Amino acid sequence: MFPDHSPRNKQKASTEMSTLVISNQRTEEMVGDLELLDPEYRLYVGNQAQRMAWCLQDGDAIVLPMPVSEEFLRYVTATLGIARDSVRVLVPPPGRLGEGVLSQDRLTDEDFLTALRESVQAHGIDNILPFHFDSSVAELTRELGLDKATPGFGFLDQSGGRLLNSKSTFRALAGGTGAPVPPGGVFSSRKEAETFLWERLLSQGQPAILKQDFHVAGFGNEIVSPSSGIDPLGALRTVTAESRTDLDAYLTERWPWLTDGGRNHVVIEQYLPESTPIYAEVRIEEHGVEFTGHGEMRMKPVLNGLIVPAPSAELPAFAGFLNAVHRLCRPIHAMGYRGIVSIDAIVTPDRNILINEFNCRTGGSTHIHRIGERIVGDGYFEERVLVELRRCTFPDFATTVQALSDQGLAYDPATRTGVLITVDDNSASGGFGEYCVVARDAEHARELENAVADLLAPLCAKD
C-alpha cells in the first residue's frame, strides 16, 4: 500500500535541470499502423498534443506535431508562472502522414535534428519526457546524448515501452500479482477466441469487450453482445451476435483488424454494462512507487474528459483498488521501467472495482495533475474538484479568454477556482479544444461547466 494517498509535488529536483518534452501522442507501438488512422483523427491528436505544454518549466524545449499559436503559449506559460522566452517550441516538417503525428520520418529529419541539438546545448537539457517512449524516441535520446542520464533507458531502449503498453502483458502481470480483473483471456487463435466468446459469455447472456493489444482511449475496442441495447462505453461500437453463426461472421470480418493483420493478440473480457471507468496515476522512481492521483473518466462513448479526484474514492473497495495498483507496479519496477503509469479500472454496478489495463507512459491525465500541483497548489486533491472536457468548439482563442474573464469565469489564483483553456482549438475543422474547470466541489463544478456552455454557444454561433 502507498504510505499515503496525497499527491507528491513533482517539481524538478533542481532548477538547473531542463527537459526536452516530446508530445508524440500516437505512435506505431501504441496503436499499430499509423496510416490506418483516419486523417481527421490524426489532426485531432496533433492538436491534442498541446496538453504537454502544461508540463513545461523554465528552460525546457517542447516538440509538437503541429504549430501552436503564440497567444496560447503565452497563456500557458503565464499561468504556470514561467518565462515564455525561456521555452523553445520545435515542430518538425510534415512527414509521410502529414502533420498530425510525430512519425519516425519527422523525428529523424536532418534539419530538425540540427535544430534539436542546438536547443539541447543552448538550454542545457539533460532530461527527456516523451508522451510515449517508443523506439523512435529511444534512438533520438541516443542521438542527443541523453541516454546515460535517462532513468530506465536500458529497459526502454529494448522496446520495454511497447511491452508495457500491451493489454496482453497487463493480463499476465495482473494474474501474477492477484489484481482483480474482469473474467477473460488473451487469444491469438480465432477459433479459440470464438469458443471462449460463445461458450463462456454470449451463450450465457453476457456481452464481451474485444480489445486490440495496442491502442488507446477505447479506439481499439468493440463490444459483442447476445442482445441489443448495450451502450458502447469505452468502445467504438456494439455488435449484436444472437447466434454462433453471427459470431463467426463478425470474427471473420474483424479478426484482421483486431489482431493488426495477425501480428498481435486479442484481449477478450466480460463487459459489465453500467460500470464507471476510473484510473489511478503513479510514478515509478528508482526508490519505488509514488502516488500521483486518481480520477473518473467521462466516456462519450470513448474518453472525453476527466473528473479529479474520482468520486468513487469514498467506496469501501477503493482502498483495495489502490493496494492492487501498488502490487501491480512492483514487477514493473523490478523490470527496470521508470516513469509514469496509469492504471485503468471500472466500478461495477455492485460497487466492486476491477482493473482492466495499464499504460506505462505519460497519460491523458498527467497534464491535469500537473495543473493541480503547480497552479491550484498544495491540497488541490483534497480541497478542489477538477473537471476536464474534451472535443469542445470555441471561437478564436483571444475571444474565448476575454469572454471567460468578462463573465468572471476565468481561473482566479486568489479563489483557486475557475476555468482554464488546456488545448486551443486551432484546427481547420473545429471541435478539438479542451478546458478544465477548477471548483470547490462537484456542485460548483457543474455550475461552472453549465456557465461555460451557456457562454460559448452564442459565441460559436456567431463565429
Short mmCIF file of C-alpha atoms in Angstrom, two decimals:
data_model
loop_
_atom_site.label_atom_id
_atom_site.label_comp_id
_atom_site.label_asym_id
_atom_site.label_seq_id
_atom_site.Cartn_x
_atom_site.Cartn_y
_atom_site.Cartn_z
CA MET A 1 0.00 0.00 0.00
CA PHE A 2 1.14 3.56 -0.58
CA PRO A 3 2.31 5.34 2.61
CA ASP A 4 -0.46 7.89 2.00
CA HIS A 5 -2.59 8.95 -0.93
CA SER A 6 -1.62 12.62 -1.08
CA PRO A 7 -0.11 13.54 -4.45
CA ARG A 8 3.55 14.45 -4.37
CA ASN A 9 4.82 17.75 -5.74
CA LYS A 10 6.56 16.82 -8.99
CA GLN A 11 8.64 19.98 -9.35
CA LYS A 12 12.14 19.49 -10.70
CA ALA A 13 14.65 18.30 -8.16
CA SER A 14 16.94 21.10 -9.27
CA THR A 15 16.32 24.36 -11.09
CA GLU A 16 19.46 23.56 -13.07
CA MET A 17 17.72 20.75 -14.95
CA SER A 18 15.95 21.34 -18.24
CA THR A 19 13.72 18.90 -20.05
CA LEU A 20 13.04 18.04 -23.66
CA VAL A 21 9.29 17.37 -23.82
CA ILE A 22 8.14 15.33 -26.84
CA SER A 23 4.38 15.22 -27.38
CA ASN A 24 4.15 12.09 -29.55
CA GLN A 25 0.54 11.34 -28.66
CA ARG A 26 0.21 8.41 -31.06
CA THR A 27 2.97 6.06 -32.22
CA GLU A 28 3.03 2.77 -34.11
CA GLU A 29 3.96 0.98 -30.89
CA MET A 30 0.81 2.37 -29.25
CA VAL A 31 -1.79 1.88 -31.99
CA GLY A 32 -0.27 -0.16 -34.84
CA ASP A 33 -0.07 1.20 -38.38
CA LEU A 34 -0.50 4.98 -38.15
CA GLU A 35 -1.63 5.06 -41.77
CA LEU A 36 -4.82 3.24 -40.76
CA LEU A 37 -5.83 6.14 -38.51
CA ASP A 38 -8.43 8.43 -40.01
CA PRO A 39 -6.73 11.66 -41.26
CA GLU A 40 -9.13 13.79 -39.21
CA TYR A 41 -8.32 11.75 -36.11
CA ARG A 42 -4.58 12.28 -36.74
CA LEU A 43 -5.22 16.03 -36.79
CA TYR A 44 -7.23 15.70 -33.58
CA VAL A 45 -4.37 14.03 -31.71
CA GLY A 46 -1.93 16.53 -33.23
CA ASN A 47 -3.95 19.37 -31.75
CA GLN A 48 -4.38 17.42 -28.50
CA ALA A 49 -0.58 17.31 -28.19
CA GLN A 50 -0.72 20.85 -26.78
CA ARG A 51 -1.61 19.28 -23.42
CA MET A 52 2.04 18.58 -22.70
CA ALA A 53 2.78 22.32 -22.70
CA TRP A 54 1.37 22.19 -19.15
CA CYS A 55 4.40 20.09 -18.18
CA LEU A 56 6.86 22.84 -19.15
CA GLN A 57 9.20 24.66 -16.80
CA ASP A 58 11.76 27.43 -17.32
CA GLY A 59 14.47 26.40 -19.78
CA ASP A 60 12.57 23.49 -21.33
CA ALA A 61 12.04 22.73 -25.01
CA ILE A 62 8.96 21.04 -26.44
CA VAL A 63 8.49 19.13 -29.69
CA LEU A 64 4.95 19.34 -31.07
CA PRO A 65 3.50 17.74 -34.21
CA MET A 66 1.64 20.92 -35.23
CA PRO A 67 2.30 24.66 -34.77
CA VAL A 68 0.62 26.25 -31.78
CA SER A 69 -0.47 29.87 -31.50
CA GLU A 70 1.79 32.31 -29.69
CA GLU A 71 -1.23 33.57 -27.74
CA PHE A 72 -1.86 30.11 -26.33
CA LEU A 73 1.81 29.60 -25.42
CA ARG A 74 1.91 32.92 -23.57
CA TYR A 75 -1.31 31.99 -21.78
CA VAL A 76 0.09 28.64 -20.65
CA THR A 77 3.49 29.95 -19.54
CA ALA A 78 1.97 32.93 -17.73
CA THR A 79 -0.46 30.64 -15.91
CA LEU A 80 2.41 28.32 -14.96
CA GLY A 81 4.49 31.28 -13.81
CA ILE A 82 7.39 30.69 -16.18
CA ALA A 83 9.03 32.97 -18.74
CA ARG A 84 7.72 32.42 -22.28
CA ASP A 85 11.11 33.43 -23.74
CA SER A 86 12.84 30.66 -21.75
CA VAL A 87 10.90 27.93 -23.56
CA ARG A 88 11.59 26.80 -27.11
CA VAL A 89 8.96 25.14 -29.31
CA LEU A 90 10.05 22.93 -32.20
CA VAL A 91 7.84 21.46 -34.94
CA PRO A 92 9.47 19.13 -37.48
CA PRO A 93 8.48 19.32 -41.16
CA PRO A 94 5.35 17.30 -42.08
CA GLY A 95 6.09 13.64 -42.83
CA ARG A 96 4.51 10.99 -44.99
CA LEU A 97 1.37 11.10 -42.82
CA GLY A 98 1.14 14.89 -42.67
CA GLU A 99 1.45 16.93 -39.50
CA GLY A 100 -0.89 15.22 -37.04
CA VAL A 101 1.53 12.59 -35.68
CA LEU A 102 5.24 12.67 -34.83
CA SER A 103 6.13 9.75 -37.09
CA GLN A 104 9.69 8.46 -37.23
CA ASP A 105 10.47 10.21 -40.52
CA ARG A 106 9.67 13.56 -38.88
CA LEU A 107 11.81 12.96 -35.79
CA THR A 108 14.81 11.94 -37.93
CA ASP A 109 14.62 14.84 -40.40
CA GLU A 110 18.19 16.22 -40.65
CA ASP A 111 17.30 19.93 -40.38
CA PHE A 112 15.04 19.20 -37.43
CA LEU A 113 17.76 17.17 -35.69
CA THR A 114 20.19 20.05 -36.13
CA ALA A 115 17.73 22.48 -34.52
CA LEU A 116 17.07 19.97 -31.73
CA ARG A 117 20.79 19.52 -30.97
CA GLU A 118 21.20 23.29 -30.81
CA SER A 119 18.29 23.55 -28.35
CA VAL A 120 19.65 20.77 -26.15
CA GLN A 121 23.01 22.51 -25.97
CA ALA A 122 21.67 26.05 -25.57
CA HIS A 123 19.19 25.11 -22.82
CA GLY A 124 21.48 22.67 -21.03
CA ILE A 125 18.87 19.94 -21.44
CA ASP A 126 19.69 16.75 -19.56
CA ASN A 127 16.26 15.16 -19.25
CA ILE A 128 13.66 13.85 -21.69
CA LEU A 129 9.89 13.49 -21.23
CA PRO A 130 8.05 11.96 -24.19
CA PHE A 131 4.38 11.11 -24.17
CA HIS A 132 5.38 7.60 -25.23
CA PHE A 133 8.95 6.30 -25.03
CA ASP A 134 8.94 4.26 -28.23
CA SER A 135 11.90 3.07 -30.31
CA SER A 136 11.98 6.34 -32.29
CA VAL A 137 12.36 8.34 -29.08
CA ALA A 138 14.97 5.89 -27.80
CA GLU A 139 17.00 6.45 -30.97
CA LEU A 140 16.57 10.21 -30.61
CA THR A 141 17.69 10.04 -26.97
CA ARG A 142 20.94 8.38 -28.02
CA GLU A 143 21.42 10.86 -30.88
CA LEU A 144 21.18 13.73 -28.41
CA GLY A 145 23.48 12.12 -25.86
CA LEU A 146 20.77 11.92 -23.19
CA ASP A 147 20.68 8.13 -22.85
CA LYS A 148 23.02 7.82 -19.86
CA ALA A 149 21.11 10.44 -17.87
CA THR A 150 17.67 8.93 -18.60
CA PRO A 151 16.37 6.66 -15.80
CA GLY A 152 15.32 3.25 -17.09
CA PHE A 153 16.76 3.86 -20.56
CA GLY A 154 18.20 0.34 -20.83
CA PHE A 155 14.71 -1.12 -20.47
CA LEU A 156 13.05 1.40 -22.79
CA ASP A 157 15.78 1.01 -25.40
CA GLN A 158 14.86 -2.67 -25.75
CA SER A 159 11.19 -1.97 -26.61
CA GLY A 160 10.18 -2.02 -22.97
CA GLY A 161 7.70 0.77 -23.62
CA ARG A 162 5.88 -1.37 -26.16
CA LEU A 163 5.90 -4.37 -23.83
CA LEU A 164 4.29 -2.40 -21.00
CA ASN A 165 1.63 -0.79 -23.17
CA SER A 166 0.36 -4.21 -24.26
CA LYS A 167 -3.03 -5.26 -22.93
CA SER A 168 -1.94 -8.92 -23.02
CA THR A 169 1.12 -8.09 -20.88
CA PHE A 170 -1.22 -6.37 -18.44
CA ARG A 171 -3.37 -9.50 -18.15
CA ALA A 172 -0.27 -11.60 -17.41
CA LEU A 173 1.07 -9.26 -14.71
CA ALA A 174 -2.39 -8.79 -13.20
CA GLY A 175 -2.75 -12.56 -12.96
CA GLY A 176 0.66 -12.88 -11.36
CA THR A 177 0.02 -10.20 -8.74
CA GLY A 178 -3.56 -11.20 -7.95
CA ALA A 179 -5.07 -7.94 -9.18
CA PRO A 180 -8.87 -8.12 -9.56
CA VAL A 181 -9.72 -8.15 -13.29
CA PRO A 182 -12.85 -8.87 -15.38
CA PRO A 183 -13.18 -12.54 -16.41
CA GLY A 184 -11.42 -13.02 -19.73
CA GLY A 185 -8.29 -14.09 -21.51
CA VAL A 186 -5.65 -13.46 -24.17
CA PHE A 187 -6.04 -15.06 -27.60
CA SER A 188 -4.01 -15.48 -30.78
CA SER A 189 -6.24 -18.15 -32.33
CA ARG A 190 -9.52 -17.05 -33.89
CA LYS A 191 -11.06 -20.47 -33.25
CA GLU A 192 -10.15 -20.39 -29.54
CA ALA A 193 -11.46 -16.84 -29.26
CA GLU A 194 -14.78 -17.87 -30.82
CA THR A 195 -15.12 -20.85 -28.50
CA PHE A 196 -14.42 -18.73 -25.42
CA LEU A 197 -16.77 -15.96 -26.53
CA TRP A 198 -19.67 -18.25 -27.27
CA GLU A 199 -19.36 -20.88 -24.55
CA ARG A 200 -18.23 -18.69 -21.65
CA LEU A 201 -20.02 -15.41 -22.38
CA LEU A 202 -22.52 -14.90 -25.20
CA SER A 203 -24.44 -18.17 -24.78
CA GLN A 204 -24.73 -17.30 -21.07
CA GLY A 205 -26.28 -13.93 -21.92
CA GLN A 206 -23.10 -11.98 -21.13
CA PRO A 207 -21.69 -9.34 -23.50
CA ALA A 208 -17.94 -9.19 -24.19
CA ILE A 209 -15.45 -6.45 -24.98
CA LEU A 210 -12.74 -7.29 -27.52
CA LYS A 211 -9.56 -5.20 -27.35
CA GLN A 212 -6.72 -4.70 -29.77
CA ASP A 213 -3.47 -5.39 -27.92
CA PHE A 214 -2.19 -1.89 -28.74
CA HIS A 215 -4.50 1.11 -28.85
CA VAL A 216 -5.67 3.92 -26.61
CA ALA A 217 -8.77 5.68 -25.24
CA GLY A 218 -11.19 2.94 -26.36
CA PHE A 219 -10.50 3.37 -30.08
CA GLY A 220 -9.24 -0.23 -30.39
CA ASN A 221 -12.21 -1.80 -28.60
CA GLU A 222 -15.52 -3.29 -29.74
CA ILE A 223 -18.36 -4.85 -27.79
CA VAL A 224 -20.13 -8.03 -28.89
CA SER A 225 -23.47 -8.70 -27.22
CA PRO A 226 -26.05 -11.52 -27.50
CA SER A 227 -28.81 -8.88 -27.39
CA SER A 228 -29.31 -5.27 -28.44
CA GLY A 229 -29.42 -2.24 -26.18
CA ILE A 230 -25.83 -2.25 -24.85
CA ASP A 231 -24.26 1.20 -24.95
CA PRO A 232 -20.63 1.01 -26.19
CA LEU A 233 -18.98 2.91 -23.35
CA GLY A 234 -15.22 2.55 -23.73
CA ALA A 235 -15.53 1.16 -27.25
CA LEU A 236 -16.24 2.29 -30.79
CA ARG A 237 -19.45 0.31 -31.24
CA THR A 238 -21.60 -2.62 -30.11
CA VAL A 239 -22.22 -5.57 -32.44
CA THR A 240 -25.12 -7.94 -31.80
CA ALA A 241 -24.41 -11.67 -32.22
CA GLU A 242 -27.52 -13.67 -31.35
CA SER A 243 -26.13 -16.97 -32.66
CA ARG A 244 -22.80 -18.66 -33.15
CA THR A 245 -23.25 -18.09 -36.89
CA ASP A 246 -23.49 -14.35 -36.22
CA LEU A 247 -20.35 -14.53 -34.09
CA ASP A 248 -18.46 -16.43 -36.78
CA ALA A 249 -19.42 -13.80 -39.38
CA TYR A 250 -18.30 -10.98 -37.08
CA LEU A 251 -14.92 -12.58 -36.31
CA THR A 252 -14.33 -13.41 -39.98
CA GLU A 253 -14.76 -9.74 -40.83
CA ARG A 254 -13.00 -8.15 -37.84
CA TRP A 255 -10.21 -10.58 -36.87
CA PRO A 256 -7.62 -8.87 -39.14
CA TRP A 257 -8.48 -5.52 -37.54
CA LEU A 258 -8.49 -6.91 -34.01
CA THR A 259 -5.08 -8.57 -34.47
CA ASP A 260 -3.46 -5.88 -36.64
CA GLY A 261 -3.21 -8.29 -39.55
CA GLY A 262 -2.45 -11.31 -37.37
CA ARG A 263 0.57 -9.69 -35.69
CA ASN A 264 -0.89 -9.24 -32.20
CA HIS A 265 -3.03 -10.91 -29.56
CA VAL A 266 -6.63 -10.02 -28.78
CA VAL A 267 -7.81 -9.48 -25.21
CA ILE A 268 -11.39 -10.60 -24.52
CA GLU A 269 -13.19 -9.74 -21.29
CA GLN A 270 -16.69 -9.89 -19.94
CA TYR A 271 -18.28 -6.49 -20.49
CA LEU A 272 -20.11 -5.13 -17.47
CA PRO A 273 -22.71 -2.53 -18.52
CA GLU A 274 -23.41 0.49 -16.33
CA SER A 275 -19.86 0.44 -14.92
CA THR A 276 -17.94 3.65 -14.25
CA PRO A 277 -14.39 3.91 -15.61
CA ILE A 278 -11.72 5.25 -13.24
CA TYR A 279 -7.92 5.42 -13.16
CA ALA A 280 -5.01 5.87 -10.79
CA GLU A 281 -1.79 7.55 -11.92
CA VAL A 282 1.53 6.74 -10.25
CA ARG A 283 5.19 7.34 -10.95
CA ILE A 284 7.80 4.62 -10.69
CA GLU A 285 11.07 6.06 -9.43
CA GLU A 286 14.36 4.33 -8.61
CA HIS A 287 13.38 4.16 -4.92
CA GLY A 288 9.86 2.83 -5.54
CA VAL A 289 6.31 3.82 -6.44
CA GLU A 290 4.85 7.28 -5.77
CA PHE A 291 1.16 8.11 -5.96
CA THR A 292 0.13 11.00 -8.25
CA GLY A 293 -3.66 10.96 -8.21
CA HIS A 294 -6.83 9.36 -9.47
CA GLY A 295 -9.96 10.30 -11.35
CA GLU A 296 -13.06 9.22 -13.20
CA MET A 297 -13.15 9.04 -17.00
CA ARG A 298 -16.04 10.64 -18.84
CA MET A 299 -17.00 8.50 -21.84
CA LYS A 300 -18.91 9.71 -24.92
CA PRO A 301 -18.66 6.81 -25.76
CA VAL A 302 -14.82 6.88 -25.72
CA LEU A 303 -12.72 9.02 -23.41
CA ASN A 304 -13.94 12.64 -23.43
CA GLY A 305 -12.70 14.11 -20.18
CA LEU A 306 -11.87 13.52 -16.52
CA ILE A 307 -13.15 14.20 -13.02
CA VAL A 308 -10.37 14.56 -10.42
CA PRO A 309 -10.39 13.16 -7.79
CA ALA A 310 -12.55 10.11 -8.55
CA PRO A 311 -15.95 10.39 -6.79
CA SER A 312 -15.75 6.62 -6.17
CA ALA A 313 -12.81 7.16 -3.79
CA GLU A 314 -15.37 7.11 -0.97
CA LEU A 315 -16.32 3.49 -1.71
CA PRO A 316 -15.10 0.73 0.67
CA ALA A 317 -13.50 -1.06 -2.32
CA PHE A 318 -11.29 1.88 -3.27
CA ALA A 319 -8.53 1.20 -0.75
CA GLY A 320 -8.28 -2.34 -2.13
CA PHE A 321 -8.01 -0.89 -5.65
CA LEU A 322 -5.06 1.30 -4.64
CA ASN A 323 -3.46 -1.64 -2.88
CA ALA A 324 -3.77 -3.71 -6.08
CA VAL A 325 -2.26 -0.83 -8.07
CA HIS A 326 0.77 -0.86 -5.82
CA ARG A 327 1.18 -4.64 -6.12
CA LEU A 328 0.88 -4.40 -9.90
CA CYS A 329 3.64 -1.79 -10.04
CA ARG A 330 6.19 -3.88 -8.12
CA PRO A 331 7.08 -6.17 -11.05
CA ILE A 332 7.08 -3.16 -13.39
CA HIS A 333 9.64 -1.52 -11.10
CA ALA A 334 11.67 -4.73 -10.95
CA MET A 335 11.70 -4.94 -14.77
CA GLY A 336 13.50 -1.60 -14.90
CA TYR A 337 10.76 0.76 -16.07
CA ARG A 338 10.98 4.29 -14.69
CA GLY A 339 8.26 6.83 -15.36
CA ILE A 340 4.51 7.38 -15.29
CA VAL A 341 1.99 4.53 -15.11
CA SER A 342 -1.76 4.99 -15.50
CA ILE A 343 -3.89 2.07 -14.31
CA ASP A 344 -7.48 1.89 -15.60
CA ALA A 345 -10.33 0.20 -13.78
CA ILE A 346 -14.13 0.06 -13.62
CA VAL A 347 -16.51 0.47 -10.72
CA THR A 348 -19.14 -2.21 -11.31
CA PRO A 349 -22.84 -1.76 -10.52
CA ASP A 350 -22.38 -3.82 -7.34
CA ARG A 351 -19.60 -1.37 -6.26
CA ASN A 352 -16.66 -3.69 -6.82
CA ILE A 353 -13.58 -2.36 -8.62
CA LEU A 354 -11.92 -4.37 -11.40
CA ILE A 355 -8.68 -3.31 -13.10
CA ASN A 356 -8.75 -3.67 -16.89
CA GLU A 357 -5.45 -2.26 -18.24
CA PHE A 358 -2.39 -0.14 -17.60
CA ASN A 359 -0.40 2.31 -19.71
CA CYS A 360 3.27 2.82 -18.92
CA ARG A 361 3.73 6.27 -20.41
CA THR A 362 2.62 9.84 -19.89
CA GLY A 363 -1.16 9.66 -19.61
CA GLY A 364 -4.14 11.67 -20.74
CA SER A 365 -4.48 12.68 -17.08
CA THR A 366 -0.88 13.82 -16.49
CA HIS A 367 -1.41 17.43 -17.55
CA ILE A 368 -4.47 17.75 -15.29
CA HIS A 369 -2.47 16.60 -12.27
CA ARG A 370 0.36 18.98 -13.21
CA ILE A 371 -2.20 21.81 -13.29
CA GLY A 372 -3.41 20.73 -9.87
CA GLU A 373 0.10 20.54 -8.41
CA ARG A 374 1.56 23.69 -9.92
CA ILE A 375 -1.37 26.07 -10.42
CA VAL A 376 -4.05 25.13 -7.89
CA GLY A 377 -1.33 24.22 -5.39
CA ASP A 378 -0.94 22.22 -2.21
CA GLY A 379 -4.08 20.49 -1.08
CA TYR A 380 -5.72 20.59 -4.51
CA PHE A 381 -6.53 16.89 -4.32
CA GLU A 382 -8.41 17.25 -1.04
CA GLU A 383 -9.78 20.78 -1.44
CA ARG A 384 -10.78 21.10 -5.10
CA VAL A 385 -12.54 19.20 -7.90
CA LEU A 386 -11.03 19.42 -11.39
CA VAL A 387 -13.31 18.58 -14.32
CA GLU A 388 -11.91 18.35 -17.85
CA LEU A 389 -13.99 18.44 -21.03
CA ARG A 390 -12.65 17.49 -24.48
CA ARG A 391 -13.70 17.97 -28.10
CA CYS A 392 -15.08 21.44 -27.46
CA THR A 393 -15.75 24.06 -30.10
CA PHE A 394 -14.51 27.55 -29.20
CA PRO A 395 -14.44 30.85 -31.04
CA ASP A 396 -10.91 32.18 -31.58
CA PHE A 397 -8.63 31.89 -28.55
CA ALA A 398 -8.41 35.59 -27.65
CA THR A 399 -12.20 35.97 -27.81
CA THR A 400 -12.71 32.91 -25.61
CA VAL A 401 -10.22 34.03 -22.97
CA GLN A 402 -11.69 37.54 -22.89
CA ALA A 403 -15.26 36.24 -22.63
CA LEU A 404 -14.33 33.97 -19.71
CA SER A 405 -12.64 36.90 -17.99
CA ASP A 406 -15.55 39.30 -18.59
CA GLN A 407 -18.03 36.83 -17.11
CA GLY A 408 -15.86 36.10 -14.06
CA LEU A 409 -15.30 32.51 -15.17
CA ALA A 410 -11.55 32.59 -15.85
CA TYR A 411 -9.32 30.84 -13.32
CA ASP A 412 -8.59 33.10 -10.36
CA PRO A 413 -5.47 32.30 -8.28
CA ALA A 414 -6.98 34.11 -5.31
CA THR A 415 -10.02 31.83 -5.05
CA ARG A 416 -8.29 28.86 -6.70
CA THR A 417 -11.38 28.32 -8.85
CA GLY A 418 -12.37 28.99 -12.45
CA VAL A 419 -11.78 27.80 -16.00
CA LEU A 420 -8.50 27.09 -17.81
CA ILE A 421 -8.24 26.50 -21.56
CA THR A 422 -5.99 23.44 -21.74
CA VAL A 423 -5.97 22.96 -25.53
CA ASP A 424 -6.54 25.70 -28.09
CA ASP A 425 -8.89 24.72 -30.93
CA ASN A 426 -6.75 25.96 -33.81
CA SER A 427 -7.75 23.28 -36.31
CA ALA A 428 -9.47 23.94 -39.61
CA SER A 429 -12.47 21.73 -38.84
CA GLY A 430 -13.01 22.75 -35.20
CA GLY A 431 -14.16 20.72 -32.22
CA PHE A 432 -10.66 19.99 -30.91
CA GLY A 433 -10.43 22.35 -27.94
CA GLU A 434 -10.33 21.35 -24.27
CA TYR A 435 -10.86 23.13 -20.95
CA CYS A 436 -10.59 22.35 -17.26
CA VAL A 437 -12.91 23.60 -14.53
CA VAL A 438 -11.41 24.04 -11.05
CA ALA A 439 -14.17 24.08 -8.45
CA ARG A 440 -14.77 23.90 -4.73
CA ASP A 441 -16.88 20.75 -5.05
CA ALA A 442 -18.89 18.70 -7.53
CA GLU A 443 -21.93 21.01 -7.44
CA HIS A 444 -19.77 24.07 -8.06
CA ALA A 445 -18.07 22.23 -10.95
CA ARG A 446 -21.46 21.57 -12.59
CA GLU A 447 -22.40 25.24 -12.20
CA LEU A 448 -19.17 26.39 -13.84
CA GLU A 449 -19.45 23.86 -16.64
CA ASN A 450 -23.01 24.94 -17.41
CA ALA A 451 -21.98 28.60 -17.33
CA VAL A 452 -19.17 27.96 -19.84
CA ALA A 453 -21.56 26.10 -22.16
CA ASP A 454 -24.07 28.96 -21.99
CA LEU A 455 -21.32 31.49 -22.69
CA LEU A 456 -19.70 29.70 -25.62
CA ALA A 457 -22.81 28.57 -27.51
CA PRO A 458 -23.83 32.02 -28.85
CA LEU A 459 -20.18 32.99 -29.49
CA CYS A 460 -19.66 29.87 -31.60
CA ALA A 461 -22.89 30.54 -33.48
CA LYS A 462 -21.57 33.99 -34.46
CA ASP A 463 -18.10 32.77 -35.34
#
